[in-house]
Short mmCIF file of C-alpha atoms in Angstrom, two decimals:
data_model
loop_
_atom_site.label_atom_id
_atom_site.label_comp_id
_atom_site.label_asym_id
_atom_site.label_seq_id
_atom_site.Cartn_x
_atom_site.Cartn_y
_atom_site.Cartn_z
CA UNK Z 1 -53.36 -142.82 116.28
CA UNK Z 2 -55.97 -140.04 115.92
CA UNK Z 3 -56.01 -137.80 112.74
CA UNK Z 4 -56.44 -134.29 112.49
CA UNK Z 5 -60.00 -133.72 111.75
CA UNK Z 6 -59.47 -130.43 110.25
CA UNK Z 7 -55.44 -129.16 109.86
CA UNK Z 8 -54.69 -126.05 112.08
CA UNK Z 9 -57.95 -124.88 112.90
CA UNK Z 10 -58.38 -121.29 114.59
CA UNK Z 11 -58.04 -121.35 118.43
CA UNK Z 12 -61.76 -122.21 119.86
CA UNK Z 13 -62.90 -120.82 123.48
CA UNK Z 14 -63.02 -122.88 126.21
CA UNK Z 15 -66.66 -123.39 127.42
CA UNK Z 16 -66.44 -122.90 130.76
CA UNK Z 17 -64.45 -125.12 133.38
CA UNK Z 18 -62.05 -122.65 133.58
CA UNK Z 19 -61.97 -122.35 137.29
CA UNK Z 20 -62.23 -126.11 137.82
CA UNK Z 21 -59.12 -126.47 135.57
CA UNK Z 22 -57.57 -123.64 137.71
CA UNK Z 23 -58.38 -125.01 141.05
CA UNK Z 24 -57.50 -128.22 139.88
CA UNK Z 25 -53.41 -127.07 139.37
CA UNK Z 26 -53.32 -125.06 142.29
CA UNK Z 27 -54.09 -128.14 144.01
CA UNK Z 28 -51.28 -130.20 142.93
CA UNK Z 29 -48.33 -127.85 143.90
CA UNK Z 30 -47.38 -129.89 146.19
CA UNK Z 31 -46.51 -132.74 143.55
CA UNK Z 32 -45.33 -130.57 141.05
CA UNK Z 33 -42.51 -129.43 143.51
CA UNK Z 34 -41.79 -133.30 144.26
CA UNK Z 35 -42.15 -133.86 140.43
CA UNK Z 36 -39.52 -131.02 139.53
CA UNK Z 37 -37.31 -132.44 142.45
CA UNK Z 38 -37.18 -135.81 141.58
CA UNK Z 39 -36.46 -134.73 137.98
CA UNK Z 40 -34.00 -132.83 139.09
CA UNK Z 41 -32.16 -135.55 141.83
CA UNK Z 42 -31.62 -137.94 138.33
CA UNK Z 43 -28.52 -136.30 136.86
CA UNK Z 44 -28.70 -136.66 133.23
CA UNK Z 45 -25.55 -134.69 132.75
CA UNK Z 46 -25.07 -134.54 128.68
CA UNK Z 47 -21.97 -134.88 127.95
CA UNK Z 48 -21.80 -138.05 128.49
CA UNK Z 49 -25.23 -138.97 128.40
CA UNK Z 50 -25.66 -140.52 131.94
CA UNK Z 51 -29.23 -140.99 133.04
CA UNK Z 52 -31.09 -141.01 130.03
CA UNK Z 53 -33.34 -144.38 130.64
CA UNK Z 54 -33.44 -143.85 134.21
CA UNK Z 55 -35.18 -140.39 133.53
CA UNK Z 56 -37.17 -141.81 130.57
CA UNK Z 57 -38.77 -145.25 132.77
CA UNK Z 58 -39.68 -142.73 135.41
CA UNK Z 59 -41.67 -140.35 133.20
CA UNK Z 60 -43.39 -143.82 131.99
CA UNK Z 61 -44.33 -145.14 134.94
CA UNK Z 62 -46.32 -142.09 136.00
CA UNK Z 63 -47.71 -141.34 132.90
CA UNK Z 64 -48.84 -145.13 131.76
CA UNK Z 65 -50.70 -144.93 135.19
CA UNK Z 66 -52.83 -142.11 133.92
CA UNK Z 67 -53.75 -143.88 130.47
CA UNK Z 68 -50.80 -142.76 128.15
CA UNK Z 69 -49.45 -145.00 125.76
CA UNK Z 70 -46.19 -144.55 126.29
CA UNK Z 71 -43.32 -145.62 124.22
CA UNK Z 72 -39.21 -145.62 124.60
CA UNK Z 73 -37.24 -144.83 121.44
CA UNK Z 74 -33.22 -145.06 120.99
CA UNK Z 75 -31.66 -143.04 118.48
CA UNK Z 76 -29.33 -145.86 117.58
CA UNK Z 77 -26.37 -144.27 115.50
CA UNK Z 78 -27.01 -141.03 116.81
CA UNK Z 79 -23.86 -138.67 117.29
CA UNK Z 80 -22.97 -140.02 121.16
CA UNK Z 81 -25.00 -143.21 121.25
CA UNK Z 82 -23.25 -145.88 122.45
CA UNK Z 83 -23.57 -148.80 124.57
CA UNK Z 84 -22.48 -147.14 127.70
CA UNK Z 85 -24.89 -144.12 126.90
CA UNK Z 86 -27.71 -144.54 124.47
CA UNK Z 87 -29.81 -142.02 123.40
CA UNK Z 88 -33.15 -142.61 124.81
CA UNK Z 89 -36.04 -140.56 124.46
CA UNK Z 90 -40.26 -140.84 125.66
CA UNK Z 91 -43.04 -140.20 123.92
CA UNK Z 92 -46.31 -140.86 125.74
CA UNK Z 93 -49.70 -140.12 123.81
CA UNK Z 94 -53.19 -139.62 125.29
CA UNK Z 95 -56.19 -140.57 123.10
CA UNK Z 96 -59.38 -138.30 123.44
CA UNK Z 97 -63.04 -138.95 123.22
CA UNK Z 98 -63.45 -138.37 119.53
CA UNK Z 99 -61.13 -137.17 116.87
CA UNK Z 100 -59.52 -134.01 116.72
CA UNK Z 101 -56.21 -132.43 117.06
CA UNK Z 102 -52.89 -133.38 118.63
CA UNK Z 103 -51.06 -131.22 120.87
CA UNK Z 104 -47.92 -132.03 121.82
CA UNK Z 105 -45.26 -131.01 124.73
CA UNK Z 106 -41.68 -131.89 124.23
CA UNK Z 107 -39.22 -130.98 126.87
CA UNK Z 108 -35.50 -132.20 126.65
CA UNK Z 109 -34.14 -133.96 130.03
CA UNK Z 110 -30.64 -133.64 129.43
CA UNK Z 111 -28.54 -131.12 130.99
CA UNK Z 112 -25.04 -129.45 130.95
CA UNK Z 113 -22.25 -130.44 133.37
CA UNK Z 114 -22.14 -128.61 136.97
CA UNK Z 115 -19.19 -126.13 136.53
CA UNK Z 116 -18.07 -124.59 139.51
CA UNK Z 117 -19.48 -121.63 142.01
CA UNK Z 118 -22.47 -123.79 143.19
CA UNK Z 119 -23.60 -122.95 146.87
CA UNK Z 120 -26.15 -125.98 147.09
CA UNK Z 121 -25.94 -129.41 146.13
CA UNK Z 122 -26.86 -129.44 142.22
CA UNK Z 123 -29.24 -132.54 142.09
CA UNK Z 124 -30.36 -131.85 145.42
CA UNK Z 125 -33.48 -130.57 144.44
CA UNK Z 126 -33.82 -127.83 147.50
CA UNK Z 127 -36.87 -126.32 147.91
CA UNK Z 128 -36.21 -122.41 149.45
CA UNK Z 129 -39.09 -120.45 149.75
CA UNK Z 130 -40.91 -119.97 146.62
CA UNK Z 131 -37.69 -121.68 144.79
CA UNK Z 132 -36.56 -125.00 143.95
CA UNK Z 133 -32.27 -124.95 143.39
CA UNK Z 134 -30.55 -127.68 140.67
CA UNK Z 135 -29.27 -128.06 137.61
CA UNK Z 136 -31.67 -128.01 134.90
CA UNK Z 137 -34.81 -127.11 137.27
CA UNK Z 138 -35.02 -123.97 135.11
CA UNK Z 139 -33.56 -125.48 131.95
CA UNK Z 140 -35.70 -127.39 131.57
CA UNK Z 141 -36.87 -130.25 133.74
CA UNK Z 142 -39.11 -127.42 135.91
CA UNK Z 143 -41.19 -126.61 132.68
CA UNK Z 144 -41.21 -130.03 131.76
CA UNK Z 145 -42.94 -130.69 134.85
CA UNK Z 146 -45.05 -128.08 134.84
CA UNK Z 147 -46.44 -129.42 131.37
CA UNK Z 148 -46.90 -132.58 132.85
CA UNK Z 149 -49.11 -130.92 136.02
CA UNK Z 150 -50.86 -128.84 132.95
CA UNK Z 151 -51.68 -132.21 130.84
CA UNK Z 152 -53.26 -134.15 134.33
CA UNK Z 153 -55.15 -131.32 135.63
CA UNK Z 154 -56.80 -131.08 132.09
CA UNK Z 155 -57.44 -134.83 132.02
CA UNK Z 156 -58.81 -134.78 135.18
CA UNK Z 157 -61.09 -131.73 134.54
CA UNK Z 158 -62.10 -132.79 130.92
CA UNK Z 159 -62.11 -136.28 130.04
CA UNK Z 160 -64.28 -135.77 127.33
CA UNK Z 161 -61.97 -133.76 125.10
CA UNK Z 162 -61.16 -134.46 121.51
CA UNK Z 163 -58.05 -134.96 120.02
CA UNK Z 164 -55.12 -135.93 121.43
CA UNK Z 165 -52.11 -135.43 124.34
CA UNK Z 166 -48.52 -136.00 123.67
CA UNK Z 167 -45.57 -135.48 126.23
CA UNK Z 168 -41.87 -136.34 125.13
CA UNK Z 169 -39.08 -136.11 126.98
CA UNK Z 170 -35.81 -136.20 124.65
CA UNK Z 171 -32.01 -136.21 124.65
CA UNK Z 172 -29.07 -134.36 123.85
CA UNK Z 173 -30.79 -130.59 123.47
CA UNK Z 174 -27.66 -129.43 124.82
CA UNK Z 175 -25.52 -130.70 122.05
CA UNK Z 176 -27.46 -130.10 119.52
CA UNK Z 177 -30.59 -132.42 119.80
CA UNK Z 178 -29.41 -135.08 117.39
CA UNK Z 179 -30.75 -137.85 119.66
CA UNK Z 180 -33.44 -136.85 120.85
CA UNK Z 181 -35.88 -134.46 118.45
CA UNK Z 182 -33.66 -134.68 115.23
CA UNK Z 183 -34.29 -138.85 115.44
CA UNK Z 184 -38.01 -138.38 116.11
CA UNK Z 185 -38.82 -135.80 113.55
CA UNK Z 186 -36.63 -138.63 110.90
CA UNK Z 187 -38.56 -141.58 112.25
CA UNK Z 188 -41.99 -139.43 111.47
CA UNK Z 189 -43.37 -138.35 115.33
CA UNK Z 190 -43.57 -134.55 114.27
CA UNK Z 191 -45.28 -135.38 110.87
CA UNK Z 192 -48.55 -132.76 110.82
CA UNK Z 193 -51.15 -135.72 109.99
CA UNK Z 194 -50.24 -136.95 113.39
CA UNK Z 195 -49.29 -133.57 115.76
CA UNK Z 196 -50.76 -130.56 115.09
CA UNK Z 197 -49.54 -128.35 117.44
CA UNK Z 198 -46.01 -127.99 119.37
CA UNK Z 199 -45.34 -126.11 122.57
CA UNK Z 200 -41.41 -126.45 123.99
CA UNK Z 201 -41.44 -125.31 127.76
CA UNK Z 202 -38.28 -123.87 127.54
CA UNK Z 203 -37.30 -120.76 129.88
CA UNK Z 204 -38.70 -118.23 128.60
CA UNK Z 205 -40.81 -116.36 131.00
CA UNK Z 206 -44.40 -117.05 131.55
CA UNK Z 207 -45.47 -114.07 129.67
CA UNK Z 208 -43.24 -115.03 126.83
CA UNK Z 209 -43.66 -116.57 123.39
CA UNK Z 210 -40.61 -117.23 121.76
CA UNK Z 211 -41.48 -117.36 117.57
CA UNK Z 212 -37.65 -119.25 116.83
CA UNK Z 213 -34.36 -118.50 117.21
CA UNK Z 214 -31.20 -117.23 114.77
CA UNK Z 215 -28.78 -119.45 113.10
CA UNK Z 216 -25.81 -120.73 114.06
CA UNK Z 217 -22.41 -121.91 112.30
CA UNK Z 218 -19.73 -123.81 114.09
CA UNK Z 219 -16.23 -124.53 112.22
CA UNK Z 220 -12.80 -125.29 113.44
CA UNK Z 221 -9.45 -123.52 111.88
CA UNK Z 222 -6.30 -124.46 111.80
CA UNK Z 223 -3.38 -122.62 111.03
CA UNK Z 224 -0.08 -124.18 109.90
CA UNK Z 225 3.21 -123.53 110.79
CA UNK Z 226 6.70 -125.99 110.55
CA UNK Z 227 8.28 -127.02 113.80
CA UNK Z 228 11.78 -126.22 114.87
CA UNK Z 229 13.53 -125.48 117.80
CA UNK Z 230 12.47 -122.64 120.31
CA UNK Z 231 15.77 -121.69 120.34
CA UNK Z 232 15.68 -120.41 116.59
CA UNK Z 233 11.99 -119.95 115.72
CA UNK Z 234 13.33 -118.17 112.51
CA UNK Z 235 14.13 -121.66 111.14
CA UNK Z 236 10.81 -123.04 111.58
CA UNK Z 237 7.04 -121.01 111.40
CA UNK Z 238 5.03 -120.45 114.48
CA UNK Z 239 1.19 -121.39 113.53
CA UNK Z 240 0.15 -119.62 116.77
CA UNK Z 241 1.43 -116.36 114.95
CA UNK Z 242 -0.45 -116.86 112.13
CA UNK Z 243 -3.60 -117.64 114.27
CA UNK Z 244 -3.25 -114.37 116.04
CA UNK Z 245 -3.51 -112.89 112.68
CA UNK Z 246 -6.69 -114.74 111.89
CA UNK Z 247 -8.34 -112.98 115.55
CA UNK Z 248 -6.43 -109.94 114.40
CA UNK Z 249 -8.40 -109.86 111.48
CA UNK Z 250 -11.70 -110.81 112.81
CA UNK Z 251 -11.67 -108.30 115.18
CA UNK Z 252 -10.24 -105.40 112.56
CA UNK Z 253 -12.77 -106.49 109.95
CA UNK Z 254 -15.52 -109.70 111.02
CA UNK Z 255 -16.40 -108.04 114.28
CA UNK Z 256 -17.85 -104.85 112.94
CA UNK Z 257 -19.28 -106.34 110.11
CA UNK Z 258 -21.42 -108.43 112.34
CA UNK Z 259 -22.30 -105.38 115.02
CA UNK Z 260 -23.52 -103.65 111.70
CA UNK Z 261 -25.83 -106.04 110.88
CA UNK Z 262 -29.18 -105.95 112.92
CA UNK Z 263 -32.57 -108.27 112.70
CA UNK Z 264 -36.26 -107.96 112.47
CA UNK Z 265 -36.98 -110.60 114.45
CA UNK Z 266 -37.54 -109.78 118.62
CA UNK Z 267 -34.35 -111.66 119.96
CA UNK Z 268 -33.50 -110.87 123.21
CA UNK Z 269 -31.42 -109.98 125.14
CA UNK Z 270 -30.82 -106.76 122.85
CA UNK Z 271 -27.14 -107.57 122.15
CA UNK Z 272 -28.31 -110.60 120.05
CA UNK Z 273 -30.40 -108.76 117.81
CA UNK Z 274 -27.06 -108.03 115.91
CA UNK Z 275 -24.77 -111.26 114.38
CA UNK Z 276 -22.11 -112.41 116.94
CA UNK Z 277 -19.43 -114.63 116.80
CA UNK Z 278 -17.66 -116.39 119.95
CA UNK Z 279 -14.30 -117.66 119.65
CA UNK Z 280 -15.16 -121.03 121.47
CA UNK Z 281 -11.71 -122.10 121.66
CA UNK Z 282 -7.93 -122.19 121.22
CA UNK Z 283 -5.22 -124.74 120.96
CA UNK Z 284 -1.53 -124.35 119.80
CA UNK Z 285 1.95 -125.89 119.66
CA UNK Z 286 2.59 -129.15 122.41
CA UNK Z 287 0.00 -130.46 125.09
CA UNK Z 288 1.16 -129.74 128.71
CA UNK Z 289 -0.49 -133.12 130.30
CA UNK Z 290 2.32 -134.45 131.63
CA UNK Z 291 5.18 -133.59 134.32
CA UNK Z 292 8.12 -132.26 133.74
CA UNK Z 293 8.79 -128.94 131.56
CA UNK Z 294 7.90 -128.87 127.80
CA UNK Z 295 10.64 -129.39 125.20
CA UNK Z 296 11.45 -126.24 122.90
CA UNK Z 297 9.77 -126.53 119.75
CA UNK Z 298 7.71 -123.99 117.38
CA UNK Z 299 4.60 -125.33 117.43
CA UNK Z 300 3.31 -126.18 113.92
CA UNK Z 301 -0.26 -126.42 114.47
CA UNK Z 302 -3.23 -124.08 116.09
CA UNK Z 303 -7.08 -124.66 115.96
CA UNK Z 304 -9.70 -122.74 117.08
CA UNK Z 305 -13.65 -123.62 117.38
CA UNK Z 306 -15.67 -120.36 116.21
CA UNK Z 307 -19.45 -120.23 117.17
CA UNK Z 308 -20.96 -118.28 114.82
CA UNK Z 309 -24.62 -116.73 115.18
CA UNK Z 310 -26.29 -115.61 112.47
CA UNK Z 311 -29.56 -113.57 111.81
CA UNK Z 312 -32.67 -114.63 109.68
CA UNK Z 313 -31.70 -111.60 107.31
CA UNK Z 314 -28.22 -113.90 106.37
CA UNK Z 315 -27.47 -117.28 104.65
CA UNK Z 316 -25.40 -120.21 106.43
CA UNK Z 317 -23.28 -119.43 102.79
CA UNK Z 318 -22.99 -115.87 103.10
CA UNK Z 319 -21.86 -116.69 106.89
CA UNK Z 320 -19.19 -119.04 105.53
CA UNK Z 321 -17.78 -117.58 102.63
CA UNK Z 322 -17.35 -114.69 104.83
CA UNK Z 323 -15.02 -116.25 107.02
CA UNK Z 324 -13.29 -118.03 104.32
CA UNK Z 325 -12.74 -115.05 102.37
CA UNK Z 326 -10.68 -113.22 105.37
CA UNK Z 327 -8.51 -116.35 105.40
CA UNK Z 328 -7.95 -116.43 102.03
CA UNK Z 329 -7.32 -112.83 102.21
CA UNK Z 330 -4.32 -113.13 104.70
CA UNK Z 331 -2.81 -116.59 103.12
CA UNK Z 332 -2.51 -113.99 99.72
CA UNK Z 333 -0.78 -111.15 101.74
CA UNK Z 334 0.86 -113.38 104.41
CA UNK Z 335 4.38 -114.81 103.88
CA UNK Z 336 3.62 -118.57 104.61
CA UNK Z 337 0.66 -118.38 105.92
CA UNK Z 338 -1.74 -121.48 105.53
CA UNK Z 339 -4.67 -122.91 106.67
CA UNK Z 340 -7.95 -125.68 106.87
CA UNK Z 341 -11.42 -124.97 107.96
CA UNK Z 342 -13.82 -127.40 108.80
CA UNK Z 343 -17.48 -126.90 109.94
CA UNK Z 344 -18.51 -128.93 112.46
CA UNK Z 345 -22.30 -128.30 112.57
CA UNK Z 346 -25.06 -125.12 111.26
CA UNK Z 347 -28.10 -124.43 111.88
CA UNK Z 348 -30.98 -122.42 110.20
CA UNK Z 349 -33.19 -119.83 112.02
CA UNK Z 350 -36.45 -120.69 112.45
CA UNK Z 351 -39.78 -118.18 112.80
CA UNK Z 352 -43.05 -119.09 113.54
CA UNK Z 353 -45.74 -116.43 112.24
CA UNK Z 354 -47.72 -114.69 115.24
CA UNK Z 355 -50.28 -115.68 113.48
CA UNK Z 356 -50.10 -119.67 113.56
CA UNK Z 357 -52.54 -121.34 115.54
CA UNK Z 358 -50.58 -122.44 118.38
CA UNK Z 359 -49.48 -118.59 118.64
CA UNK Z 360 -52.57 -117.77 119.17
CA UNK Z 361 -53.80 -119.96 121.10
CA UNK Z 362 -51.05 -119.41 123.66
CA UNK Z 363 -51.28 -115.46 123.52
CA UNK Z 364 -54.91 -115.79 124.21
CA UNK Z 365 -54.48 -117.75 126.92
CA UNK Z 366 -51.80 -115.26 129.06
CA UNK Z 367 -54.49 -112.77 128.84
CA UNK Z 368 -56.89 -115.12 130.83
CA UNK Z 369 -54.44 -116.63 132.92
CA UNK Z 370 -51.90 -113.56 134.02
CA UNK Z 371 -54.15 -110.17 132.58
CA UNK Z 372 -51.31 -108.80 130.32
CA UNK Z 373 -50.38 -108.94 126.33
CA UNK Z 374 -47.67 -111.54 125.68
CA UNK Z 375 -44.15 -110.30 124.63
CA UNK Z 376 -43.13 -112.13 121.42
CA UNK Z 377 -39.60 -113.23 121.69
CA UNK Z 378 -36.88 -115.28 119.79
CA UNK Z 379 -34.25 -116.91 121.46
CA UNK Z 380 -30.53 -115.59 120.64
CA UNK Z 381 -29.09 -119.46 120.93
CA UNK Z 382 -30.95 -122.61 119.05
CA UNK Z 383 -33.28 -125.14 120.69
CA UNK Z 384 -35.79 -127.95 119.19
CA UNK Z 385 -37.74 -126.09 117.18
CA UNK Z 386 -35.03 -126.06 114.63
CA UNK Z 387 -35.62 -129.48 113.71
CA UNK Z 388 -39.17 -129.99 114.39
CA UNK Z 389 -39.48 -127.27 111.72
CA UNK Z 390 -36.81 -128.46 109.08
CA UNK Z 391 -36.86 -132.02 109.90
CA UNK Z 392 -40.33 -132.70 110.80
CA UNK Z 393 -41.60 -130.27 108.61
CA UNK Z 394 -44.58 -128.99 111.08
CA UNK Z 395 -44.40 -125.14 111.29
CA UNK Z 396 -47.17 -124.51 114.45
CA UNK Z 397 -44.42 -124.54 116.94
CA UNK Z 398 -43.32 -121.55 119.70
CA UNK Z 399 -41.29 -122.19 122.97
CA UNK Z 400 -43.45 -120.87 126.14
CA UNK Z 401 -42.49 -122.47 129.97
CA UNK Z 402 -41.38 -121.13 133.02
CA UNK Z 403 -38.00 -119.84 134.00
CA UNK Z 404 -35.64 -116.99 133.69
CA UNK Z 405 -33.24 -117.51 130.40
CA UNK Z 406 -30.64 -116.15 132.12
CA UNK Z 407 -30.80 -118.68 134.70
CA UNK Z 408 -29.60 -121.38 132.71
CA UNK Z 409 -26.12 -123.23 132.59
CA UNK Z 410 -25.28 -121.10 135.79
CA UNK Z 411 -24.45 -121.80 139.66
CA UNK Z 412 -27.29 -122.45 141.91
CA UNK Z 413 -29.55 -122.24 139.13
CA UNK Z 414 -33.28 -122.28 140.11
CA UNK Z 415 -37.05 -122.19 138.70
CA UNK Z 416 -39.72 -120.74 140.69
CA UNK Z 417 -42.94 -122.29 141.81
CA UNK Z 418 -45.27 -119.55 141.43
CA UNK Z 419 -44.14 -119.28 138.10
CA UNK Z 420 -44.26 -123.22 137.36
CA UNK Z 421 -47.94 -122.83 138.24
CA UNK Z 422 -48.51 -119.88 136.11
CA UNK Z 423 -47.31 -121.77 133.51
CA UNK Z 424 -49.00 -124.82 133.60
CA UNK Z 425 -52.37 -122.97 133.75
CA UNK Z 426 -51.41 -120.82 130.61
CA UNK Z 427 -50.90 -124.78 129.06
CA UNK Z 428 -53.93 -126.22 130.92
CA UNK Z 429 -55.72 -123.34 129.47
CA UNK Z 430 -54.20 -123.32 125.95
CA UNK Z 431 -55.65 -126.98 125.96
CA UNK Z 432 -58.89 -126.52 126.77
CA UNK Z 433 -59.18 -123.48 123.65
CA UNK Z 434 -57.37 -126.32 121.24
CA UNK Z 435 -58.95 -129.95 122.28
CA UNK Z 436 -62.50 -129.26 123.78
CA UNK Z 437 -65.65 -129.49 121.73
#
């Protein structure tokens, strides 16, 4: 395990090679499309977790072929690991010439469940044009390969470079990234004596460099009623009533709040500079899976799942006792009214400063590669960084890969070549500034 000769030292400049390392990508389109596509045609659909070694043991084989050490790691006891689907995750490491730096590519392989709407098989893997159709190609498996393409080309263009190489592929993203970067960052593969330097090929846009993204508070409420029969609801009390007071009052008093409040940092789109809330979910009175017609009763229970998104400006606290205050506010002016919250999950925004190494280092490199300034983003939804930062503790971290954001979870989502390739020289290049002598 190579140590940091120097911690976060300022971006160097490539000495030549540029063009080889450029020529060198360019030549392997043709096996980054069959890369992406392969990824793609395993269907590591999270939930359940299906997939996850399959996609893991493929990523070895390739990479222990070029000279990675390349290790398999469970997250035993992680929320969803089981038997039927553990939580497996890669992390293969290249050793350089000499000591240096680490830089380090993680990319999570799960992906969310097809929904509906699709026009082409979703793990088909179709190549159209300058486009290659599937779920996950843009989120993320197509900038996962295209870090991969990045990472060989320099290899194969500069053996001699100092430092190190890491590439991890990791689970559950989707929900939350509990098995996959939360475990790692606990088990001590983010510490900064060992990596130095995070880049997350999310889908950002190849000209992007997303800093962090806002916070985010999840919590379930349930209102409480008494049952009775439908017949004479004023005998019992109707906890769907009292829920529709609870979105009456969020959207009287929460809503506005939270369209008053606006950030400093660049979120996009523009919408999520402000604090949102989506009402995730609903569920009142008797289930309707079975046959037959329900029986009459006032239903005596209803929950909802809130998804709350918070801005850097605001506290998880200040985002909780807010809610919790309008609650208590009705159950003192409302005749029966009661209630429970419980929060299932938050999150805390995390910012990188433009001025962190890795920032840099990227920026400098879109000039080269594409001629244009970099637009610094932050995402409006969480992603790895979150944990690499507060777990891991390792603050030189920024999401940059290929892909439209708005791409992702839909039908016939997609990721473009062109743009794969871009990418990977902007990372190809971003190496060379970081790990060469």
């Amino acid at each position: 395990m190579t140590e940091a000769t120097a911690p976060h030292t300022a971006p160097r400049s490539a000495p030549g090679s540029e063009t080889g390392l450029e020529d060198r990508i360019a030549e392997k389109r043709g096996d980054l499309i069959a890369l992406t596509q392969d990824l793609v045609r395993i269907p590591t659909l999270n939930p359940p977790g299906q997939y996850y070694r399959d996609i893991c043991e493929y990523l070895q084989r390739r990479l222990a072929a070029r000279g990675f050490d390349c290790t398999l790691v469970r997250a035993e006891g992680a929320p969803g690991d089981s038997e039927k689907y553990p939580r497996w995750n890669l992390v293969a490491r290249r050793e350089g010439a000499r000591p240096g730096e680490c830089v380090h590519f993680n990319s999570h392989h799960d992906v969310v469940e097809v929904g509906s709407g699709w026009t082409r098989d979703p793990f088909g893997g179709a190549l159209e044009g300058d486009r290659i159709y599937g779920r996950g190609t843009c989120d993320m498996k197509g900038g996962l390969a295209a870090s991969v393409i990045a990472v060989e080309a320099f290899l194969e263009t500069h053996p001699d470079f100092a430092g190190a190489v890491e590439i991890s592929a990791t689970a559950d993203e989707e929900s939350g990234g509990y098995g996959g970067v939360a475990h790692l960052a606990k088990e001590g593969w983010f510490a900064p004596s060992r990596v130095q330097h995070v880049i997350i090929p999310e889908p950002l846009d190849k000209h992007r460099i997303c800093l962090g993204h806002r916070g985010g508070w999840w919590a379930e409420i349930e209102t409480k009623g008494e049952i009775a029969h439908g017949s004479m609801p004023f005998l019992g009390d109707c906890a769907i009533r009292h829920m529709g007071a609870v979105l009456d009052a969020f959207e009287q008093t929460l809503f506005p709040a939270m369209a008053a409040r606006t950030t400093d940092m660049p979120v996009v789109p523009e919408g999520a500079r402000n604090s949102t809330m989506n009402i995730n979910s609903i569920h009142g009175g008797q289930p309707e899976e079975h046959e037959g017609l329900p029986a009459h009763c006032v239903p005596d229970s209803c929950r909802i799942v809130i998804d709350r998104r918070f801005l850097i400006e605001e506290t998880v606290e200040g985002v909780q006792d807010e809610v919790i205050a309008l609650l208590d506010d009705l159950k003192s002016r409302r005749p029966q009214f009661d209630y429970e919250i419980r929060e299932l999950n938050r999150v805390i925004p995390s910012m990188t400063d433009k001025s962190a190494p890795v920032v840099t280092t990227v920026a400098e490199a879109i000039r080269e590669v594409l001629g244009q300034d970099p637009t610094y983003v932050a995402s409006p939804g969480s992603y790895d960084q979150k944990h690499i930062d507060r777990i891991g503790k390792l603050k030189n971290c920024i999401a940059y890969g290929p892909g439209v954001l708005e791409l992702a979870h839909k039908p016939d989502e997609w990721i473009g070549v062109t743009d794969m390739l871009d990418s990977a020289r902007v990372m190809g290049r971003s190496l060379q500034r970081l790990l060469l002598p």
